[in-house]
Tab-separated table of C-alpha atoms in Angstrom:
chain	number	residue	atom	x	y	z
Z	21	UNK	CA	-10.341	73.118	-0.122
Z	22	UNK	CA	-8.935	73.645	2.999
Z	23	UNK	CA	-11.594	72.080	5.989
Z	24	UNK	CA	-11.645	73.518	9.651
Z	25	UNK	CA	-9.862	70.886	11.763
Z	26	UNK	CA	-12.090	69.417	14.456
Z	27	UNK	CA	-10.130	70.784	18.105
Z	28	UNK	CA	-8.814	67.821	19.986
Z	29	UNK	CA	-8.790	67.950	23.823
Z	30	UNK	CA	-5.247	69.049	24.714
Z	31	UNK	CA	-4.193	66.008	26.178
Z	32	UNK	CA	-0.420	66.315	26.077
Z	33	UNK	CA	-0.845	69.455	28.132
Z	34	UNK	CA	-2.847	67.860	30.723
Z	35	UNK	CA	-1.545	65.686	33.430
Z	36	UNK	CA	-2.906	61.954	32.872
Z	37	UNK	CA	-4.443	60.410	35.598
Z	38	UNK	CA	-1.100	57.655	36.302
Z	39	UNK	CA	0.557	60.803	36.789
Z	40	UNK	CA	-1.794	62.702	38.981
Z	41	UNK	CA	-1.541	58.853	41.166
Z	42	UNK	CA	2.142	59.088	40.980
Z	43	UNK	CA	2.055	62.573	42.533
Z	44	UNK	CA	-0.174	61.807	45.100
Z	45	UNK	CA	-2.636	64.695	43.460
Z	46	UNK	CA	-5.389	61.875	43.669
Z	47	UNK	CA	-5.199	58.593	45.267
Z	48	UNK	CA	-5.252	55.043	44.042
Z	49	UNK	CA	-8.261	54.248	45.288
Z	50	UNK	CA	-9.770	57.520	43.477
Z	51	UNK	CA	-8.207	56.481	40.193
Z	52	UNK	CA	-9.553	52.613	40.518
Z	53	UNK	CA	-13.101	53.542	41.403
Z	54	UNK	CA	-13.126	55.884	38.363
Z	55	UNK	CA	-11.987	53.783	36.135
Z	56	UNK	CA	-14.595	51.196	37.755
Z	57	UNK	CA	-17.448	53.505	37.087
Z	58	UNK	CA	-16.425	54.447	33.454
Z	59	UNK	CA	-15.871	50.539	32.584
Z	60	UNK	CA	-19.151	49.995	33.990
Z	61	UNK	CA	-20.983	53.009	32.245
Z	62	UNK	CA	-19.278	51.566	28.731
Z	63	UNK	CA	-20.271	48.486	28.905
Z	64	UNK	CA	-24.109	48.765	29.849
Z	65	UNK	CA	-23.899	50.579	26.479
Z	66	UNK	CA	-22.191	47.735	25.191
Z	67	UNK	CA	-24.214	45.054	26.067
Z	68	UNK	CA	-27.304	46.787	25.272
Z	69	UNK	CA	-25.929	47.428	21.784
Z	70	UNK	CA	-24.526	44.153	21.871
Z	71	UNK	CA	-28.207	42.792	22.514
Z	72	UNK	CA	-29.336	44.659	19.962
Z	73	UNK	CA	-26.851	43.501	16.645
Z	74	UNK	CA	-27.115	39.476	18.450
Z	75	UNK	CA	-30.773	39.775	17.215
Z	76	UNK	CA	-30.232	40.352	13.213
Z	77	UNK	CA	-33.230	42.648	12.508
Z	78	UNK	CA	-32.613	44.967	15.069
Z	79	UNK	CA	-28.841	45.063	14.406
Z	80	UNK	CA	-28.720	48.785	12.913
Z	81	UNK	CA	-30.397	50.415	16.171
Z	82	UNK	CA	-27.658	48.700	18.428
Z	83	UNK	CA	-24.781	49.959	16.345
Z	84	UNK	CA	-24.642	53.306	17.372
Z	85	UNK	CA	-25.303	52.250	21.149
Z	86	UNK	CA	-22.247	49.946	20.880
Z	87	UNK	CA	-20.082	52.398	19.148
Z	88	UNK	CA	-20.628	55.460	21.768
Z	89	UNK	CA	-19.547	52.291	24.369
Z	90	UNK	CA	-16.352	51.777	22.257
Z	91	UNK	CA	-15.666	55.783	22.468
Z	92	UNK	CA	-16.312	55.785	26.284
Z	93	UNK	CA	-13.861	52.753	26.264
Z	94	UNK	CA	-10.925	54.804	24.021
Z	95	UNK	CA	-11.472	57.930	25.933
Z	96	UNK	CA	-10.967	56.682	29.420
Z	97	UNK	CA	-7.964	54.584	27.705
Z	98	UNK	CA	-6.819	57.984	26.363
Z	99	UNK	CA	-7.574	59.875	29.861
Z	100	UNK	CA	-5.365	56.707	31.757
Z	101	UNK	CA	-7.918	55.621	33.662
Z	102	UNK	CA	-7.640	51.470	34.037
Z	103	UNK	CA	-10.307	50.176	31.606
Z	104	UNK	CA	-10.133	47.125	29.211
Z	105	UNK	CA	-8.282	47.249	26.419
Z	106	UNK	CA	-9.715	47.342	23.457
Z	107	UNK	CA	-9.219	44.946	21.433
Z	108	UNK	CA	-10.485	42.183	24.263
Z	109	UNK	CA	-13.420	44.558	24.481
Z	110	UNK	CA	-14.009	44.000	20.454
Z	111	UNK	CA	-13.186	40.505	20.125
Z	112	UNK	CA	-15.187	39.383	23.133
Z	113	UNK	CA	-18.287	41.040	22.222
Z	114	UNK	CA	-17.646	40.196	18.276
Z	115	UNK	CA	-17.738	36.476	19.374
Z	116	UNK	CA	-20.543	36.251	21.277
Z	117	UNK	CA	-22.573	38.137	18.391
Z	118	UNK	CA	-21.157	35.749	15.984
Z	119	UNK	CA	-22.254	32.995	18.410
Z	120	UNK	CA	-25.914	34.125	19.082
Z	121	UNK	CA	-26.457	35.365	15.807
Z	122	UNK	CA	-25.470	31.792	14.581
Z	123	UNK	CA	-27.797	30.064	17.133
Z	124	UNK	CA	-30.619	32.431	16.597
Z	125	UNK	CA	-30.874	30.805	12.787
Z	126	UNK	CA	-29.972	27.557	13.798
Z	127	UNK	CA	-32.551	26.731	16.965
Z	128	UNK	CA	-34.886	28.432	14.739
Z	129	UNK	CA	-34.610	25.443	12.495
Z	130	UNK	CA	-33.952	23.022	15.076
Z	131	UNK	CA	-36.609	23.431	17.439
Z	132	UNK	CA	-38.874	26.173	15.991
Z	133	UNK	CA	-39.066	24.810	12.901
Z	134	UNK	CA	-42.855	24.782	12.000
Z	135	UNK	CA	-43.767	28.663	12.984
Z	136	UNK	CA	-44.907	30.762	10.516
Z	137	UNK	CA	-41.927	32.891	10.783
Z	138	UNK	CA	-39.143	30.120	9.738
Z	139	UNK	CA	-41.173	28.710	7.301
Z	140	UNK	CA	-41.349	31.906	5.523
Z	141	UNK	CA	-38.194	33.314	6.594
Z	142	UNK	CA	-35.751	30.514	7.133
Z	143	UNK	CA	-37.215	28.609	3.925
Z	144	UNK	CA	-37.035	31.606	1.386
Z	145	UNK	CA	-33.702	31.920	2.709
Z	146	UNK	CA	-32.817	28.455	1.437
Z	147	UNK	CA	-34.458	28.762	-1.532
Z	148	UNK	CA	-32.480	32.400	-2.633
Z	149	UNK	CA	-28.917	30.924	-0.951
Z	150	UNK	CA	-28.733	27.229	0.226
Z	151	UNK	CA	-31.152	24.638	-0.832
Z	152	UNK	CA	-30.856	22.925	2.582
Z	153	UNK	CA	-33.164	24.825	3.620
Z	154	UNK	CA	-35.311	24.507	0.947
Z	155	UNK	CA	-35.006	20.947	-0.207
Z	156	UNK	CA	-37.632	18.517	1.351
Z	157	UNK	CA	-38.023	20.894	4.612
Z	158	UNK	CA	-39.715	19.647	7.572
Z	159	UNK	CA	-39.681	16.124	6.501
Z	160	UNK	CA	-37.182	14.477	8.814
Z	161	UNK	CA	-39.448	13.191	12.158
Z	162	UNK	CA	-37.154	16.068	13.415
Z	163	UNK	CA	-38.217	18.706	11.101
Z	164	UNK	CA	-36.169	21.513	9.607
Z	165	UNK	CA	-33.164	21.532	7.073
Z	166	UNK	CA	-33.559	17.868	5.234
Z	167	UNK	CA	-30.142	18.192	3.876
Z	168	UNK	CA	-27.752	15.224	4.937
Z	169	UNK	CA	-25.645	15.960	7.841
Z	170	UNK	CA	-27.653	19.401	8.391
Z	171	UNK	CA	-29.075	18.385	11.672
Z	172	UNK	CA	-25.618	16.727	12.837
Z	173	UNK	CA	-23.950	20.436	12.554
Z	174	UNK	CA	-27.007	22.364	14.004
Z	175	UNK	CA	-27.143	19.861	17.271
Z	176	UNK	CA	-23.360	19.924	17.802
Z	177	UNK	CA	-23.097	23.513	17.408
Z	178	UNK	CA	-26.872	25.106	19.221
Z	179	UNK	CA	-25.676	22.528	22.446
Z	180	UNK	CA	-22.305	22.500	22.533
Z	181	UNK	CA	-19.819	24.981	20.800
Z	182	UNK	CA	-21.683	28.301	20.687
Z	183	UNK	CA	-23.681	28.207	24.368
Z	184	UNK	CA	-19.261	27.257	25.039
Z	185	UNK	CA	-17.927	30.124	23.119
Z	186	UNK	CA	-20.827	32.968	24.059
Z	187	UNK	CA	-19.783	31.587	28.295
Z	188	UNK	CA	-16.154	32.243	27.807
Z	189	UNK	CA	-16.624	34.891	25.679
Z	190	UNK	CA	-18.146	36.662	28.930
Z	191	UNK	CA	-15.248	35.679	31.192
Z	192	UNK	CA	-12.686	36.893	28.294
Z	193	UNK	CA	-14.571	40.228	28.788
Z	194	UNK	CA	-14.127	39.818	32.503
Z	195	UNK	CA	-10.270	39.497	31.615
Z	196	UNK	CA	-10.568	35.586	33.653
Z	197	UNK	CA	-7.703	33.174	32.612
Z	198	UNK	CA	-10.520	30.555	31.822
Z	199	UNK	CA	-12.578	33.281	29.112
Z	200	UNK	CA	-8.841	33.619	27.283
Z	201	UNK	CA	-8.260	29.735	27.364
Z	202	UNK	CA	-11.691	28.753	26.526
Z	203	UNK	CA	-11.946	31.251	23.698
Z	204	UNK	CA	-9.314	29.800	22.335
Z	205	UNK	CA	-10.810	26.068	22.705
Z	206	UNK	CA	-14.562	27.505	21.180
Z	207	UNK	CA	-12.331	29.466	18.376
Z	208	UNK	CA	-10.493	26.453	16.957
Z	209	UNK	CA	-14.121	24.908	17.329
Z	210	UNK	CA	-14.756	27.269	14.653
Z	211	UNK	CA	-11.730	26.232	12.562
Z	212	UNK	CA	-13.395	22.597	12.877
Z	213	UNK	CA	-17.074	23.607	11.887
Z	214	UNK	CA	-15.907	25.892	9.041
Z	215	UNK	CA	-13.710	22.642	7.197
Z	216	UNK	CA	-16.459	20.392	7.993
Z	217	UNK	CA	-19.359	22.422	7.101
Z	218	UNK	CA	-18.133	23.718	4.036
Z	219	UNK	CA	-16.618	20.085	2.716
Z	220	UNK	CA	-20.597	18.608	3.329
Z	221	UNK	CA	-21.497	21.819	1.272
Z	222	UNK	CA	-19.537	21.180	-1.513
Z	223	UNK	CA	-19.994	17.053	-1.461
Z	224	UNK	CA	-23.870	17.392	-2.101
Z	225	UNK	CA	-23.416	20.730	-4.142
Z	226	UNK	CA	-26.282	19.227	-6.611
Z	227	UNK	CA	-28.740	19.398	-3.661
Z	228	UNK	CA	-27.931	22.625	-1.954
Z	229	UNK	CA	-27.115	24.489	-5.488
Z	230	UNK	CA	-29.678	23.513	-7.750
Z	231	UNK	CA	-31.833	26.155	-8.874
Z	232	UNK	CA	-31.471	28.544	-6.139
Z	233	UNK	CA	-31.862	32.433	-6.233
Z	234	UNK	CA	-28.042	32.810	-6.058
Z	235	UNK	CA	-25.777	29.463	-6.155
Z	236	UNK	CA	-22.786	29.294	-3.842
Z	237	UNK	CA	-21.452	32.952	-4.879
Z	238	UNK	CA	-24.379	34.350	-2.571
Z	239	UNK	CA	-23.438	32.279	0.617
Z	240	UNK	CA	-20.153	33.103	0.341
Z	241	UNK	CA	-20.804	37.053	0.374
Z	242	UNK	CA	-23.053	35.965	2.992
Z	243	UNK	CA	-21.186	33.905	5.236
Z	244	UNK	CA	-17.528	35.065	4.657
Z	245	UNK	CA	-18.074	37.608	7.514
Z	246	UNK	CA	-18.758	34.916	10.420
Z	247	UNK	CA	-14.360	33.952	9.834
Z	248	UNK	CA	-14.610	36.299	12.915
Z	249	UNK	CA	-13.775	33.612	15.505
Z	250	UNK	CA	-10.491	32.947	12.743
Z	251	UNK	CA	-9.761	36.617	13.844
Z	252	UNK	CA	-9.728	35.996	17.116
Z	253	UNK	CA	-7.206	33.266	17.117
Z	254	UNK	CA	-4.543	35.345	16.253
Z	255	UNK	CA	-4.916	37.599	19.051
Z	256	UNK	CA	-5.719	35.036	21.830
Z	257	UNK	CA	-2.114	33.519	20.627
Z	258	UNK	CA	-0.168	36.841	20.740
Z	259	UNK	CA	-1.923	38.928	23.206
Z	260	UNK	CA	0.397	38.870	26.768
Z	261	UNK	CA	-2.040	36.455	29.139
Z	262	UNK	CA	-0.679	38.919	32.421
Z	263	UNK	CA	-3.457	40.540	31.352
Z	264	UNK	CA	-5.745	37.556	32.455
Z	265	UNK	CA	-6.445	36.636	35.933
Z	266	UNK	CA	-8.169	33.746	37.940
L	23	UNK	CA	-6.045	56.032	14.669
L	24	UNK	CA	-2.654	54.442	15.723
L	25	UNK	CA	-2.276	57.886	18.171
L	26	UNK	CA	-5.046	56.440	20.470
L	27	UNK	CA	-3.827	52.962	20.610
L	28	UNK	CA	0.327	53.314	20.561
L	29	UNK	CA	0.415	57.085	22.289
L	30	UNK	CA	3.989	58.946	22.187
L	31	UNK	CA	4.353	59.413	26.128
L	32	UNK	CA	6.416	63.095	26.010
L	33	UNK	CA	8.030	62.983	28.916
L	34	UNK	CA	10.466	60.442	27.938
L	35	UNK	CA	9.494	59.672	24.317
L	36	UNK	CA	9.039	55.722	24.820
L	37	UNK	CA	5.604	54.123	23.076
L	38	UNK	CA	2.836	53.383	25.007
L	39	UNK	CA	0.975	50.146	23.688
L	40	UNK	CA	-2.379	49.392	24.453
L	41	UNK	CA	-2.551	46.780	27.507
L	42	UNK	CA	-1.543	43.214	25.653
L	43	UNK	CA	0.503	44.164	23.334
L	44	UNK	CA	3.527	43.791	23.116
L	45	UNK	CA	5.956	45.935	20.250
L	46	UNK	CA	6.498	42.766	18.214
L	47	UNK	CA	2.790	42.371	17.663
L	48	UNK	CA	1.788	45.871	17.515
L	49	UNK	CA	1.040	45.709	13.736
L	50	UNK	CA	-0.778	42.132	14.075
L	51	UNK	CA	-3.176	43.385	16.649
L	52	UNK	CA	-3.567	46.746	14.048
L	53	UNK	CA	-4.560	44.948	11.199
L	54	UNK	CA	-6.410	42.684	13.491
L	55	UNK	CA	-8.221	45.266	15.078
L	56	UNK	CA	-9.172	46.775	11.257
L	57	UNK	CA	-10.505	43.590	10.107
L	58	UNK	CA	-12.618	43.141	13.415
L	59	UNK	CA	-14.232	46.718	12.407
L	60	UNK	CA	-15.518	45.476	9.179
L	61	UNK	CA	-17.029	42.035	10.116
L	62	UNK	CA	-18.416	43.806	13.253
L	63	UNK	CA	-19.916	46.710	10.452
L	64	UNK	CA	-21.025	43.669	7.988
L	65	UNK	CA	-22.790	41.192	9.844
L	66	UNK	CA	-24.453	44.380	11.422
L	67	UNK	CA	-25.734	45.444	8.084
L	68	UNK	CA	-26.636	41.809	6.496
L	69	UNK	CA	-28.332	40.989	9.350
L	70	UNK	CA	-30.408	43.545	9.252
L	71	UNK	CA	-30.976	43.738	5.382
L	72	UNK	CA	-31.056	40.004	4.444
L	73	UNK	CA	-34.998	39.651	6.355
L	74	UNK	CA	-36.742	42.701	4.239
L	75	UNK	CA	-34.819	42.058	1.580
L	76	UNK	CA	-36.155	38.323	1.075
L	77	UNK	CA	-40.216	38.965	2.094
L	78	UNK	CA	-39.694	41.627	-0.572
L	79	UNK	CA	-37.928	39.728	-3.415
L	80	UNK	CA	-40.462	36.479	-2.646
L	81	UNK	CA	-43.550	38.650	-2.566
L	82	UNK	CA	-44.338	40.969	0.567
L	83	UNK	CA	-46.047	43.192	0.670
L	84	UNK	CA	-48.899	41.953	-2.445
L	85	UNK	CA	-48.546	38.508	-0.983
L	86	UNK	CA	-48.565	37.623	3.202
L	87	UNK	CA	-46.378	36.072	4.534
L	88	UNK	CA	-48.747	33.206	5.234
L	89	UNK	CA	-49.490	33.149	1.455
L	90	UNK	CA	-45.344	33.532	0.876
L	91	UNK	CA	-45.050	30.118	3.242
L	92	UNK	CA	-48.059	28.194	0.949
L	93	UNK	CA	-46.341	29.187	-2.476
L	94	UNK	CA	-42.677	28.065	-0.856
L	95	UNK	CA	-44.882	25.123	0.021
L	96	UNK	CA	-46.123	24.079	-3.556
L	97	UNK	CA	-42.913	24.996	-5.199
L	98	UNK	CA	-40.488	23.229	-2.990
L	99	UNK	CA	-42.812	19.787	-3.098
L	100	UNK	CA	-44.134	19.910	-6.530
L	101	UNK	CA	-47.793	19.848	-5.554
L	102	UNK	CA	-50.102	23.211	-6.484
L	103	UNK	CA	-52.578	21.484	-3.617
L	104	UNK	CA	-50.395	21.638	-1.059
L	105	UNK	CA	-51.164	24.669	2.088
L	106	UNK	CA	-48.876	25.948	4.829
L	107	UNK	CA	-50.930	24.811	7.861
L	108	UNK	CA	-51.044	27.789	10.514
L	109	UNK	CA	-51.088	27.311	13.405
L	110	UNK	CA	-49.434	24.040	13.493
L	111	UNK	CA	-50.188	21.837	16.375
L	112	UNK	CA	-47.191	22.373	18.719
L	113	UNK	CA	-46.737	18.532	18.976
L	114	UNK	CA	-47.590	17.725	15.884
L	115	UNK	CA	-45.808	15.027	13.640
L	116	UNK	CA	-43.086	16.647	10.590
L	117	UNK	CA	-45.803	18.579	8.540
L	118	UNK	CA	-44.043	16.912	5.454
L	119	UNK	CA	-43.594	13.591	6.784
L	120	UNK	CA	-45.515	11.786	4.309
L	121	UNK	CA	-45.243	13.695	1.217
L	122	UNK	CA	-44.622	12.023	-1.988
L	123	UNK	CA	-44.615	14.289	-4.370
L	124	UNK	CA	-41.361	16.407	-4.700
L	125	UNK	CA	-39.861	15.791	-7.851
L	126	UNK	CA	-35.913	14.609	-7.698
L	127	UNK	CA	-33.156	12.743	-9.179
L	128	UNK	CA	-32.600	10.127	-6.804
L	129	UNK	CA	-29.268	8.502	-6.087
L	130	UNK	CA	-26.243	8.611	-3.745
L	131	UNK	CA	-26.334	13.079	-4.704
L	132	UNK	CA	-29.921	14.089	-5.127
L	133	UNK	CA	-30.858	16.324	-7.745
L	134	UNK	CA	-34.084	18.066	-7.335
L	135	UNK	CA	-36.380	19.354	-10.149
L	136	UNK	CA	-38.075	22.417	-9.121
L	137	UNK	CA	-37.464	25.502	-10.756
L	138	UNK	CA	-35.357	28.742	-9.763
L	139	UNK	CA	-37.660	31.447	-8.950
L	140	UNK	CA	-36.886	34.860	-9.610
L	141	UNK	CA	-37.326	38.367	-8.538
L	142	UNK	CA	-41.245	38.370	-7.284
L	143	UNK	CA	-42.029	35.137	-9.508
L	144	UNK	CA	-43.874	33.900	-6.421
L	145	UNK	CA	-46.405	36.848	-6.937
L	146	UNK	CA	-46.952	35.763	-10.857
L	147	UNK	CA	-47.566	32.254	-9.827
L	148	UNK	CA	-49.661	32.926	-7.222
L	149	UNK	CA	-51.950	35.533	-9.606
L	150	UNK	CA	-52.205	33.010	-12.905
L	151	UNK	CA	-53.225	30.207	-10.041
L	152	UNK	CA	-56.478	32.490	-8.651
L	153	UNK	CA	-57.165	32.905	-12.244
L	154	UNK	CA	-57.003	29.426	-13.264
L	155	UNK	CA	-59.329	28.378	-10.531
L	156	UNK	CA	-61.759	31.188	-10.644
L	157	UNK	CA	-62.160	30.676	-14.662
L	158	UNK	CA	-62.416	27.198	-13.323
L	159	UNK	CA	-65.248	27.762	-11.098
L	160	UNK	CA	-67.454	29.401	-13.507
């Protein structure tokens, strides 16, 4: 069955806006403060999307928002207009979800730990995927996880590496040297917690796997999807850094 | 999907990459760029999913989620008397801080003893309980 094709604009037959520049058709200054005002008008939907998937529940209604930001991004990209690339656009904003959605769990345990809402939420989570939240809860003076070394990952990572990795995300999206270097400091951070975190896992298995809703196969269908800082790496090694500024 | 990122400039046939890339890494940042799409797309949809899904599968909506907390509560430390205090006192000391009942295995890797509970088993535990103490009270 043969589908109607969906009609492209006919870009090949239109001038792009470089060339229009080159000509002198419309001046530099034109083409800068239009590509200004598209970047801008992309990325209030991105951050509002953004805001929306860096609060878990809410993720599905800021999906859509953040994807029509994405096409704004490609078509302006498409049209020639100076935006960001994409791919900094994608990784930047991927981090700093990864990194808030991470906190949000984490101070919930760490600080909010005796509301109603972790105690239901945060606890029947350990008990259906990770007994450290679960076994002997809100028994440390501290409260929260019980689990040994737990708390040592939670305060390391809620204070230090992820308020680190959401700032320089920002500046990466800003295309500043520092974001690009810095990302790549908070991303090998990631490399760290990911070794660490999983070796205390696996040396007090008995505690964190014992008679839970679904042992280790569950966290790791769970989890596997926050690698996205080992994603990053990659790129912030190969991208070309003329594309950074101070 | 490549035509947007790596256009064919016509006018003298040379690639155009996106800003960054150079040719040698053009199929890197492609595969890159895929896998970015669908941990963006998953964490999306698991964080959304994972909250109903577990108030469902430990109870909600026949228990509340108060009621949820207390039979986490007596599960977790072994103790049908135990109740998930709410509000707790913003200052207050570790609301487990001087429990004694949980049931383990001590040693240098802890082994505790409660049970696994299943789909809803919360709801079960918490309905033979009322009955217990009402056929109690009479």
């Amino acid at each position: 069955m043969n589908f109607p094709k969906v009609k492209t604009k006919p870009l090949d037959s239109l001038p792009s806006l470089p060339d229009q520049v080159a000509s002198g058709q419309v001046s530099y200054e034109d083409h800068m403060a239009e590509s200004k005002r598209v970047q801008r008008k992309a990325d209030i939907y991105l951050m509002i999307g953004g805001f929306f998937m860096g609060t878990l529940v809410l993720g599905i209604i800021g999906f859509p928002i953040f994807f029509y930001g994405l096409t704004i991004l490609r078509r302006a990209g498409r049209e020639g207009l100076s935006v960001r690339p994409l791919m900094v656009t994608l990784i930047g904003f991927l981090v700093f979800i990864d990194a808030a959605l991470n906190s949000f769990g984490w101070a919930l345990d760490l600080v909010a730990n005796h509301t109603l809402i972790n105690r239901t939420i945060t606890v029947a989570w350990g008990n259906f995927f990770d007994a450290g939240y679960f076994w002997h809860y809100n028994q440390l003076w501290i409260g929260g996880s019980g689990a040994p070394g737990e708390k040592s990952w939670e305060i390391a990572c809620v204070l230090v590496v992820f308020p680190m990795r959401m700032a320089a995300a920002i500046a990466f999206l800003q295309l500043k040297r520092w974001g690009h270097q810095w990302l790549i400091v908070t991303c090998w951070f990631g490399v760290v917690i990911w070794v660490g975190y999983v070796a205390n896992m696996t040396i007090y298995a008995d505690l964190r796997y014992t008679n839970i809703g679904f042992p280790v196969i569950a966290w790791w269908i769970y989890d596997i999807f926050y690698i996205t800082p080992f994603l990053a790496i990659p790129y912030l090694h190969t991208v070309n850094r003329e594309i950074f500024s101070d | 999907m490549s035509k947007t990122e790596a256009e064919v400039d016509p006018a003298n046939q040379q690639e155009v990459l996106p800003e960054g890339t150079t040719a040698y890494f053009k199929r890197l940042h492609t595969w890159l760029r895929r896998a970015i799409y669908v941990c963006l797309f998953a964490l999306v949809v698991e964080g959304t999913l994972f909250v109903p899904f577990l108030v469902v599968w430990y109870g909600w909506p026949t228990l509340s989620m108060h009621q949820i907390c207390d039979e986490l509560q007596k599960v977790m430390y072994s103790d049908d008397t135990r109740t998930c205090k709410f509000p707790y006192p913003l200052l207050g000391p570790a609301e487990a801080a001087d429990e004694k009942t949980s049931q383990d295995t001590w040693g240098v890797q802890p082994k505790p003893h409660y049970p696994r509970l299943g789909f809803r088993e919360l709801v079960t535990i918490h309905d033979q309980r009322v009955a217990r103490e009402s056929q109690a009270a009479r």
